[in-house]
Amino acid sequence: MMKRMGVEEKLGLNKFLLDEGNPHIKINKEICRACTGKPCLVACPASLYTLKEEEIGFDYAGCLECGTCRIICPKPGAIDWSYPRGTFGVAYRYG
Amino acid sequence: MSEDRFDVIIVGAGPAGSTAAYILAGAGKEVLLIERGDEPGAKNMTGGRLYGHSLEKIIPGFAQEAPLERRIVKETVSFLTSDTSVSFDLQSELLGSGGKESYSVLRAEFDCWLAKKAEKAGAILVTGIRVDDLFMEEGRVKGVIAGEDIMEAGVVILADGVNSLLAQKIGMKQELKPHQAAVGAKEIIELPGEVIEDRFNLHEGEGAARLFVGDCTKGRIGGGFLYTNKKSISLGLVFTLSDLQSWEKTVPEMVEDFKHHPAVSPLIKGGRTLEYSAHLVPEAGYSMIPKLYGDGVVVVGDAAGFVINIGYMVRGMDLAIASGEAAAKAIISAHDVYTTQALSRYRKLLEESFVIRDLKQYSKFPAFLNNKRIFNEYPQLIAELMTDFFSVDGSPVPPMMKRILKPVKKVGLMKVASDVWKGVRAL
């Protein structure tokens, strides 16, 4: 039987160059607090949105740059989304 | 003409952008192809299969030199419940020949190859540069802005993919809505070539494509896919975002469940995951086509939403390539006058090609797929029916008609008939 892989383990396989101190996605926690559905929690394929004591947290390290969070987010202004600067972010070796 | 001014700047070195660059450079245009990844393909992923016809037209015999994985000769669609899989399986020599060839591909290698072809044709390729904005003058696009730099061009091709923030910025395109996009998440699972050939009943170099409906998305709108590569398997799921709002499980957990489904786990047994990727798929087809051209600008490929999803078949790259070709041809025939009027030829060429024709043909399909019965009741119905057909336990066998009608009646005879009718009409 195959071992189940956690998302950190999956992301750990990817080649990734982190732009330290320069998050390409920023969230407005004030707006997120008023969100009841919080679909980002399940939809982000890298599970980078987390909920701790009712508050949304987000870590841009590991982001696959897909754009899912930006489109599924029901609260205008909650997510400020751009691509990482050139050469930074994920670099698929297979794709 | 300033010395920094190009005839054409192309944003994005995916299949659409590189195809346009290849044709334009070949026609003597000064072309700058800008890619934000370190290498072309570094930011891209596909399920993935390339239907070869449109590239074959542009680069005859491309399959001899392109880094393709396997020529697909076997198609399987499987309906899944949690414990059962019912498959429709087609294996034919005719599938992979006579202009109908399709190939499994990995984009890191493939996109690099196509961008290098454009480079050899004379295009200048720069990588690791993110284009932040379009450079506008008097209401028309005059170039691109990357950081502090402004690069000018007669015309800009936006080949910047499904998210196309640039097309949104200049109002050519609306932000995607959740029902217009799906997210695909995929693993590359390493296996020896001979194991893949034995497991999928293939000759050397041949490949299999599989699609899955039902339990893999826990009944939500979407599906699973599997493509055999030379020495790996591409396995993943696609979910329409509008039906991904509230779940008990996250996307990566669903991928993990899919890998452990009894019909899937034997296929990847002993394999080692090499990479995990995700990407959006524009899904609404004909209804989501944005403004395709403007003063000094055209939009191609995923940025223009050129994807056809009809459930058992998903096409994007062949449309991207053909749209890149149409954009290049329109630009060549514009003779350095890149007005809205001159570039309207791009739309006309698309309409004359299979791109708009096929998108129109399947325009009712996205709405048809927005039917939960396809992902819940029907896989269940088919599984129940087929399991019953093949089961013998010594109890008296009821008449055939009764056996068929029992699970059908559970869903409702009229509903089944109506869905079948709608499906046929949508195709």
Coordinates of C-alpha atoms in Angstrom, one line a residue:
Chain A
M1 CA 0.0 0.0 0.0
M2 CA 1.3 3.4 -0.9
K3 CA 2.0 5.9 1.8
R4 CA -0.2 9.0 1.8
M5 CA 1.7 12.2 0.9
G6 CA 1.0 15.5 2.7
V7 CA 0.9 18.7 0.8
E8 CA 4.3 19.9 2.3
E9 CA 5.9 16.7 1.0
K10 CA 4.4 17.3 -2.4
L11 CA 5.6 21.0 -2.5
G12 CA 9.0 19.9 -1.2
L13 CA 9.6 18.1 -4.5
N14 CA 9.3 21.3 -6.6
K15 CA 12.1 23.5 -7.6
F16 CA 11.4 26.9 -6.1
L17 CA 13.2 30.2 -5.6
L18 CA 11.7 32.3 -2.8
D19 CA 11.8 36.1 -3.2
E20 CA 12.6 36.8 0.4
G21 CA 10.7 39.7 1.9
N22 CA 8.7 40.2 -1.4
P23 CA 5.4 38.4 -1.2
H24 CA 3.7 38.4 -4.6
I25 CA 0.3 37.8 -3.0
K26 CA -0.9 39.8 0.0
I27 CA -4.1 39.3 1.9
N28 CA -6.2 41.8 3.9
K29 CA -7.0 39.9 7.1
E30 CA -9.7 42.5 8.0
I31 CA -11.7 41.7 4.9
C32 CA -11.0 37.9 5.3
R33 CA -12.5 38.0 8.8
A34 CA -15.9 39.0 7.4
C35 CA -15.8 36.1 4.9
T36 CA -18.0 33.1 5.9
G37 CA -17.2 30.6 3.2
K38 CA -13.4 31.0 3.0
P39 CA -13.1 28.8 -0.2
C40 CA -9.4 29.6 -0.4
L41 CA -8.8 27.0 2.4
V42 CA -9.9 24.1 0.3
A43 CA -9.3 25.4 -3.2
C44 CA -5.6 26.5 -3.1
P45 CA -3.8 23.5 -4.6
A46 CA -0.8 24.2 -2.4
S47 CA -3.0 24.6 0.8
L48 CA -1.2 27.9 1.6
Y49 CA -4.2 29.4 3.2
T50 CA -4.7 28.3 6.8
L51 CA -7.0 29.1 9.6
K52 CA -5.6 29.7 13.0
E53 CA -7.9 30.8 15.8
E54 CA -10.5 32.1 13.3
E55 CA -7.9 34.1 11.4
I56 CA -6.7 33.4 7.9
G57 CA -3.0 33.1 7.4
F58 CA -1.2 32.9 4.1
D59 CA 2.3 31.9 3.2
Y60 CA 3.6 32.7 -0.3
A61 CA 6.4 30.1 -0.1
G62 CA 5.4 27.1 -2.2
C63 CA 2.8 29.1 -4.3
L64 CA 2.2 27.4 -7.7
E65 CA 1.1 30.7 -9.2
C66 CA -2.1 29.3 -10.6
G67 CA -4.5 32.2 -9.6
T68 CA -7.2 30.0 -8.1
C69 CA -7.4 32.1 -4.9
R70 CA -7.8 35.3 -6.8
I71 CA -10.8 34.0 -8.7
I72 CA -12.5 31.9 -6.1
C73 CA -12.3 34.7 -3.4
P74 CA -15.7 36.2 -2.9
K75 CA -14.5 39.3 -1.1
P76 CA -13.3 42.1 -3.4
G77 CA -10.0 43.6 -2.1
A78 CA -9.1 40.7 0.1
I79 CA -6.4 39.4 -2.1
D80 CA -3.7 41.5 -3.8
W81 CA -2.4 39.1 -6.5
S82 CA 0.5 39.4 -8.9
Y83 CA 3.2 37.1 -10.3
P84 CA 6.5 36.8 -8.5
R85 CA 9.3 39.0 -10.0
G86 CA 11.1 37.5 -12.9
T87 CA 13.1 34.3 -12.1
F88 CA 11.5 33.9 -8.7
G89 CA 8.8 31.5 -7.7
V90 CA 8.1 27.9 -8.9
A91 CA 10.2 26.5 -11.8
Y92 CA 8.6 23.4 -13.2
R93 CA 11.2 20.8 -14.3
Y94 CA 8.4 18.6 -15.9
G95 CA 5.2 20.6 -16.1
Chain B
M1 CA 12.4 54.1 -35.5
S2 CA 14.3 54.1 -32.3
E3 CA 16.9 51.5 -31.9
D4 CA 15.1 49.8 -29.1
R5 CA 11.9 49.5 -31.0
F6 CA 10.8 46.1 -32.1
D7 CA 8.2 45.3 -34.8
V8 CA 6.5 42.8 -32.4
I9 CA 6.8 42.1 -28.7
I10 CA 5.3 38.9 -27.5
V11 CA 4.5 38.4 -23.8
G12 CA 4.8 34.8 -22.8
A13 CA 6.8 32.0 -24.4
G14 CA 4.1 29.3 -24.3
P15 CA 2.8 27.5 -27.4
A16 CA 0.8 30.5 -28.6
G17 CA 3.6 33.1 -28.1
S18 CA 6.4 30.9 -29.5
T19 CA 4.4 29.9 -32.5
A20 CA 3.7 33.5 -33.3
A21 CA 7.3 34.4 -32.7
Y22 CA 8.5 31.6 -35.0
I23 CA 6.2 32.7 -37.9
L24 CA 6.9 36.4 -37.5
A25 CA 10.7 36.1 -37.2
G26 CA 10.6 33.7 -40.2
A27 CA 8.8 36.5 -42.2
G28 CA 11.6 38.9 -41.3
K29 CA 10.0 40.8 -38.4
E30 CA 12.1 42.0 -35.5
V31 CA 10.5 40.0 -32.6
L32 CA 11.1 40.1 -28.9
L33 CA 9.7 37.2 -27.0
I34 CA 9.6 37.8 -23.2
E35 CA 9.2 35.0 -20.7
R36 CA 8.9 35.5 -16.9
G37 CA 10.1 32.0 -16.1
D38 CA 13.8 31.2 -16.0
E39 CA 13.2 29.0 -19.1
P40 CA 10.2 28.8 -21.4
G41 CA 7.8 26.3 -19.8
A42 CA 9.1 26.8 -16.3
K43 CA 5.7 28.3 -15.3
N44 CA 3.5 26.1 -17.4
M45 CA 1.8 22.7 -17.0
T46 CA -0.7 20.7 -19.0
G47 CA -2.7 17.5 -18.3
G48 CA -1.3 16.8 -20.9
R49 CA -1.8 16.0 -24.4
L50 CA -1.1 17.9 -27.6
Y51 CA -3.3 17.3 -30.6
G52 CA -0.6 17.6 -33.3
H53 CA -2.6 18.9 -36.3
S54 CA -2.1 22.6 -35.9
L55 CA 1.7 22.5 -35.2
E56 CA 2.1 19.9 -38.1
K57 CA 0.8 22.5 -40.4
I58 CA 3.4 25.1 -39.3
I59 CA 6.4 22.8 -38.7
P60 CA 5.8 19.7 -40.9
G61 CA 7.3 16.6 -39.4
F62 CA 7.7 18.4 -36.0
A63 CA 7.1 15.0 -34.2
Q64 CA 10.5 13.9 -35.5
E65 CA 12.4 16.6 -33.6
A66 CA 10.1 17.8 -30.8
P67 CA 10.5 16.4 -27.3
L68 CA 7.2 14.5 -27.2
E69 CA 6.5 11.8 -24.7
R70 CA 4.3 9.1 -26.3
R71 CA 2.0 8.9 -29.3
I72 CA -1.5 8.2 -27.9
V73 CA -3.1 5.1 -29.3
K74 CA -5.4 4.2 -26.5
E75 CA -8.3 6.2 -24.9
T76 CA -10.2 5.2 -21.8
V77 CA -13.0 6.9 -20.0
S78 CA -13.8 5.5 -16.6
F79 CA -16.8 6.1 -14.4
L80 CA -15.9 5.8 -10.8
T81 CA -17.7 5.1 -7.6
S82 CA -15.8 4.7 -4.3
D83 CA -15.3 0.9 -5.0
T84 CA -16.1 0.4 -8.7
S85 CA -14.8 1.5 -12.1
V86 CA -16.6 1.0 -15.4
S87 CA -14.5 1.9 -18.4
F88 CA -15.0 2.5 -22.1
D89 CA -11.8 1.6 -23.8
L90 CA -10.7 2.3 -27.3
Q91 CA -7.4 1.1 -28.7
S92 CA -6.8 1.6 -32.4
E93 CA -4.0 2.0 -34.9
L94 CA -6.1 4.7 -36.5
L95 CA -6.0 6.9 -33.4
G96 CA -2.4 7.9 -33.8
S97 CA -2.1 8.3 -37.5
G98 CA -3.3 10.1 -40.7
G99 CA -3.2 13.6 -39.3
K100 CA -5.0 12.6 -36.1
E101 CA -1.9 12.1 -34.0
S102 CA -1.8 13.3 -30.5
Y103 CA 1.0 13.1 -28.0
S104 CA 1.5 13.2 -24.3
V105 CA 3.9 16.1 -23.5
L106 CA 5.7 17.7 -20.5
R107 CA 5.7 21.4 -20.9
A108 CA 9.1 22.3 -19.4
E109 CA 10.8 20.5 -22.2
F110 CA 8.3 21.1 -25.0
D111 CA 7.9 24.9 -24.5
C112 CA 11.7 25.2 -24.4
W113 CA 12.0 23.4 -27.7
L114 CA 9.3 25.6 -29.4
A115 CA 10.8 28.8 -28.0
K116 CA 14.2 27.7 -29.3
K117 CA 12.7 27.2 -32.8
A118 CA 11.5 30.8 -32.7
E119 CA 14.9 31.9 -31.6
K120 CA 16.6 30.0 -34.5
A121 CA 14.1 31.7 -36.8
G122 CA 15.5 35.0 -35.6
A123 CA 13.3 36.0 -32.6
I124 CA 15.1 37.4 -29.6
L125 CA 14.1 35.4 -26.5
V126 CA 14.6 36.9 -23.0
T127 CA 13.7 34.9 -19.9
G128 CA 13.3 35.8 -16.3
I129 CA 11.6 39.1 -17.1
R130 CA 8.1 39.8 -15.7
V131 CA 6.2 42.3 -17.8
D132 CA 4.4 44.6 -15.3
D133 CA 2.3 46.7 -17.6
L134 CA 1.7 47.8 -21.1
F135 CA 3.2 51.0 -22.4
M136 CA 0.4 53.2 -23.8
E137 CA 0.4 56.4 -25.8
E138 CA -2.6 58.2 -27.1
G139 CA -4.8 55.3 -26.1
R140 CA -2.9 52.7 -28.1
V141 CA -0.5 50.0 -27.0
K142 CA 3.0 51.1 -27.9
G143 CA 5.1 48.5 -25.9
V144 CA 5.6 46.9 -22.6
I145 CA 7.0 48.0 -19.2
A146 CA 9.1 45.6 -17.1
G147 CA 10.4 47.2 -13.9
E148 CA 12.2 50.4 -14.9
D149 CA 12.4 49.5 -18.6
I150 CA 10.1 50.5 -21.4
M151 CA 10.4 48.4 -24.5
E152 CA 8.6 49.7 -27.6
A153 CA 7.0 47.8 -30.4
G154 CA 4.7 48.3 -33.4
V155 CA 2.4 45.7 -31.9
V156 CA 2.2 43.6 -28.7
I157 CA 0.9 40.0 -28.6
L158 CA -0.5 39.1 -25.2
A159 CA 0.3 35.4 -24.8
D160 CA 0.5 35.6 -21.0
G161 CA -1.7 32.7 -20.2
V162 CA -5.1 32.1 -18.5
N163 CA -4.7 34.8 -15.8
S164 CA -3.6 37.5 -18.4
L165 CA -3.4 40.4 -16.0
L166 CA -2.2 42.6 -18.9
A167 CA -5.4 42.0 -21.0
Q168 CA -7.4 42.8 -17.9
K169 CA -5.4 46.0 -17.2
I170 CA -6.2 47.5 -20.5
G171 CA -9.9 46.4 -20.4
M172 CA -9.8 43.8 -23.1
K173 CA -10.8 41.1 -20.7
Q174 CA -12.9 40.8 -17.6
E175 CA -11.5 39.1 -14.5
L176 CA -12.4 35.3 -14.7
K177 CA -15.4 34.2 -12.8
P178 CA -15.4 30.9 -10.8
H179 CA -17.7 29.2 -13.4
Q180 CA -15.3 30.1 -16.2
A181 CA -12.2 28.5 -14.8
A182 CA -11.1 25.2 -13.4
V183 CA -8.0 24.3 -11.4
G184 CA -5.9 21.4 -12.4
A185 CA -3.5 19.8 -10.0
K186 CA -1.1 17.1 -11.2
E187 CA 1.7 14.8 -10.0
I188 CA 4.4 13.5 -12.2
I189 CA 5.0 9.9 -11.1
E190 CA 8.2 8.2 -12.2
L191 CA 8.0 4.6 -13.6
P192 CA 10.3 2.7 -15.9
G193 CA 9.2 2.7 -19.6
E194 CA 8.8 -1.0 -19.8
V195 CA 6.6 -1.1 -16.7
I196 CA 4.3 1.6 -18.3
E197 CA 4.1 -0.4 -21.5
D198 CA 3.3 -3.6 -19.7
R199 CA 0.8 -2.0 -17.4
F200 CA -1.1 -0.1 -20.1
N201 CA -0.8 -2.8 -22.8
L202 CA 1.3 -0.6 -25.2
H203 CA 4.1 -1.1 -27.7
E204 CA 7.3 0.9 -27.3
G205 CA 6.7 4.6 -27.8
E206 CA 2.9 4.3 -27.7
G207 CA 0.9 6.0 -25.0
A208 CA -2.5 5.8 -23.2
A209 CA -4.8 8.6 -22.2
R210 CA -7.4 8.1 -19.4
L211 CA -10.2 10.3 -18.1
F212 CA -12.1 9.6 -14.9
V213 CA -15.6 10.8 -13.9
G214 CA -17.4 10.5 -10.6
D215 CA -15.8 9.6 -7.2
C216 CA -12.5 11.2 -8.1
T217 CA -14.0 14.6 -7.6
K218 CA -16.4 13.3 -4.9
G219 CA -19.2 14.1 -7.3
R220 CA -18.2 17.7 -7.9
I221 CA -18.0 19.1 -11.4
G222 CA -14.6 18.1 -12.8
G223 CA -12.7 14.9 -13.4
G224 CA -9.5 13.0 -13.2
F225 CA -6.9 12.4 -15.9
L226 CA -3.9 10.2 -16.6
Y227 CA -1.4 10.3 -19.4
T228 CA 1.6 8.0 -19.9
N229 CA 4.9 9.7 -20.6
K230 CA 8.1 8.0 -21.6
K231 CA 9.3 7.3 -18.1
S232 CA 6.5 8.8 -16.0
I233 CA 2.8 9.1 -15.5
S234 CA 0.9 12.4 -15.4
L235 CA -1.9 12.0 -12.9
G236 CA -4.3 14.6 -11.6
L237 CA -7.6 16.2 -11.1
V238 CA -9.5 19.2 -12.5
F239 CA -12.2 21.0 -10.5
T240 CA -14.5 23.8 -11.8
L241 CA -14.0 26.6 -9.3
S242 CA -17.7 27.4 -8.9
D243 CA -18.3 23.9 -7.5
L244 CA -15.2 24.1 -5.3
Q245 CA -16.6 26.5 -2.7
S246 CA -17.2 24.3 0.3
W247 CA -15.5 21.0 0.9
E248 CA -14.4 18.8 3.7
K249 CA -11.2 18.0 1.7
T250 CA -8.6 20.2 0.2
V251 CA -7.4 19.8 -3.4
P252 CA -4.1 18.1 -2.6
E253 CA -6.0 15.7 -0.3
M254 CA -8.4 14.8 -3.2
V255 CA -5.4 14.2 -5.4
E256 CA -4.1 11.8 -2.7
D257 CA -7.5 10.0 -2.5
F258 CA -7.5 9.7 -6.3
K259 CA -4.1 8.0 -6.2
H260 CA -5.4 5.6 -3.6
H261 CA -8.6 4.7 -5.5
P262 CA -8.7 0.9 -6.1
A263 CA -8.8 1.4 -9.9
V264 CA -5.9 3.9 -9.9
S265 CA -3.4 2.7 -7.3
P266 CA -2.4 -0.4 -9.3
L267 CA -1.5 1.8 -12.3
I268 CA 1.0 3.9 -10.3
K269 CA 2.2 1.2 -7.9
G270 CA 5.9 1.5 -7.2
G271 CA 6.1 4.9 -8.7
R272 CA 7.8 7.9 -7.2
T273 CA 6.3 11.4 -7.3
L274 CA 8.8 13.8 -8.9
E275 CA 6.8 17.0 -9.1
Y276 CA 3.5 18.5 -8.0
S277 CA 2.0 21.3 -10.2
A278 CA -1.2 23.3 -10.6
H279 CA -2.6 25.6 -13.2
L280 CA -5.9 27.2 -14.2
V281 CA -7.9 26.1 -17.2
P282 CA -10.2 28.6 -18.9
E283 CA -13.4 26.6 -19.3
A284 CA -16.3 28.6 -20.6
G285 CA -15.3 28.3 -24.2
Y286 CA -17.0 30.5 -26.8
S287 CA -18.9 32.5 -24.3
M288 CA -15.8 33.8 -22.6
I289 CA -13.8 35.0 -25.7
P290 CA -12.6 38.5 -24.8
K291 CA -11.9 41.5 -27.1
L292 CA -9.2 39.9 -29.3
Y293 CA -7.6 42.9 -30.8
G294 CA -7.1 46.6 -30.3
D295 CA -4.9 49.4 -31.4
G296 CA -1.4 47.9 -31.3
V297 CA -2.4 44.7 -29.5
V298 CA -3.8 41.1 -29.9
V299 CA -4.6 38.4 -27.4
V300 CA -3.8 34.7 -28.1
G301 CA -4.0 31.3 -26.5
D302 CA -5.2 30.7 -22.9
A303 CA -5.2 34.5 -22.4
A304 CA -8.1 34.6 -24.9
G305 CA -9.8 31.6 -23.3
F306 CA -9.2 29.3 -26.3
V307 CA -9.9 25.9 -24.6
I308 CA -12.4 23.3 -25.5
N309 CA -13.6 21.0 -22.7
I310 CA -16.2 18.5 -23.7
G311 CA -15.7 16.1 -20.8
Y312 CA -14.1 13.2 -22.6
M313 CA -11.7 15.5 -24.5
V314 CA -9.8 18.7 -23.4
R315 CA -8.0 20.8 -26.0
G316 CA -6.0 23.9 -25.4
M317 CA -2.5 23.7 -26.9
D318 CA -3.7 23.0 -30.5
L319 CA -5.9 26.1 -30.3
A320 CA -3.2 28.2 -28.7
I321 CA -0.8 27.2 -31.6
A322 CA -3.4 28.0 -34.2
S323 CA -4.2 31.4 -32.6
G324 CA -0.5 32.3 -32.5
E325 CA -0.4 31.5 -36.2
A326 CA -3.5 33.6 -37.0
A327 CA -2.1 36.5 -35.0
A328 CA 1.2 36.3 -36.8
K329 CA -0.5 36.2 -40.2
A330 CA -2.7 39.1 -39.4
I331 CA 0.3 41.1 -38.3
I332 CA 2.3 40.3 -41.4
S333 CA -0.6 41.3 -43.6
A334 CA -1.0 44.6 -41.7
H335 CA 2.2 45.9 -43.3
D336 CA 3.4 47.9 -40.2
V337 CA 0.1 49.6 -39.7
Y338 CA -1.2 48.0 -36.5
T339 CA -4.5 49.8 -36.1
T340 CA -7.7 48.1 -34.7
Q341 CA -9.0 48.0 -38.3
A342 CA -5.9 46.3 -39.6
L343 CA -5.7 43.8 -36.7
S344 CA -9.3 42.8 -37.1
R345 CA -8.0 40.4 -39.7
Y346 CA -6.8 38.3 -36.7
R347 CA -10.4 37.6 -35.7
K348 CA -11.4 36.9 -39.3
L349 CA -8.6 34.3 -39.6
L350 CA -9.6 32.7 -36.4
E351 CA -13.2 32.5 -37.7
E352 CA -12.0 30.8 -40.9
S353 CA -9.9 28.3 -38.9
F354 CA -11.0 25.5 -36.6
V355 CA -10.5 27.6 -33.5
I356 CA -13.7 29.7 -33.5
R357 CA -15.6 27.1 -35.5
D358 CA -14.9 24.3 -32.9
L359 CA -15.5 26.7 -30.0
K360 CA -18.9 27.6 -31.5
Q361 CA -19.7 24.0 -32.2
Y362 CA -19.3 23.1 -28.6
S363 CA -20.6 26.3 -27.1
K364 CA -23.5 24.6 -25.4
F365 CA -21.3 22.0 -23.7
P366 CA -20.0 24.0 -20.7
A367 CA -23.6 24.5 -19.6
F368 CA -24.4 20.8 -20.2
L369 CA -21.5 19.8 -18.0
N370 CA -22.9 22.0 -15.2
N371 CA -25.2 19.1 -14.3
K372 CA -24.4 17.3 -11.0
R373 CA -26.1 14.0 -12.2
I374 CA -23.1 13.4 -14.6
F375 CA -20.7 13.4 -11.6
N376 CA -22.9 11.6 -9.1
E377 CA -26.0 9.6 -10.2
Y378 CA -24.7 8.4 -13.5
P379 CA -21.4 6.9 -12.4
Q380 CA -23.4 5.1 -9.7
L381 CA -26.0 4.0 -12.2
I382 CA -23.5 2.6 -14.6
A383 CA -21.5 0.9 -11.9
E384 CA -24.6 -0.7 -10.4
L385 CA -25.8 -1.9 -13.8
M386 CA -22.5 -3.4 -14.9
T387 CA -21.8 -5.0 -11.5
D388 CA -25.2 -6.6 -11.7
F389 CA -24.6 -7.9 -15.2
F390 CA -21.4 -9.7 -14.2
S391 CA -22.5 -11.0 -10.8
V392 CA -23.5 -14.7 -10.2
D393 CA -24.4 -15.8 -6.7
G394 CA -26.9 -18.6 -7.3
S395 CA -30.0 -16.4 -6.6
P396 CA -32.7 -16.4 -9.4
V397 CA -31.8 -14.0 -12.3
P398 CA -34.5 -11.3 -12.9
P399 CA -35.4 -10.5 -16.6
M400 CA -32.9 -8.3 -18.4
M401 CA -35.3 -5.3 -18.8
K402 CA -36.0 -5.3 -15.0
R403 CA -32.2 -5.3 -14.3
I404 CA -31.7 -2.3 -16.5
L405 CA -34.7 -0.3 -15.4
K406 CA -34.0 -0.8 -11.7
P407 CA -31.0 1.6 -11.4
V408 CA -32.3 3.9 -14.2
K409 CA -35.6 4.4 -12.3
K410 CA -33.6 5.4 -9.2
V411 CA -32.4 8.5 -11.1
G412 CA -35.7 8.9 -13.0
L413 CA -36.4 7.7 -16.5
M414 CA -37.3 11.1 -17.8
K415 CA -34.2 12.8 -16.3
V416 CA -32.0 10.2 -17.9
A417 CA -33.7 10.6 -21.3
S418 CA -33.6 14.4 -21.1
D419 CA -29.9 14.4 -20.1
V420 CA -28.9 12.0 -23.0
W421 CA -30.9 14.3 -25.4
K422 CA -29.2 17.4 -24.1
G423 CA -25.8 15.8 -24.3
V424 CA -26.2 14.8 -27.9
R425 CA -27.5 18.3 -28.8
A426 CA -24.6 20.0 -27.0
L427 CA -22.2 18.0 -29.2

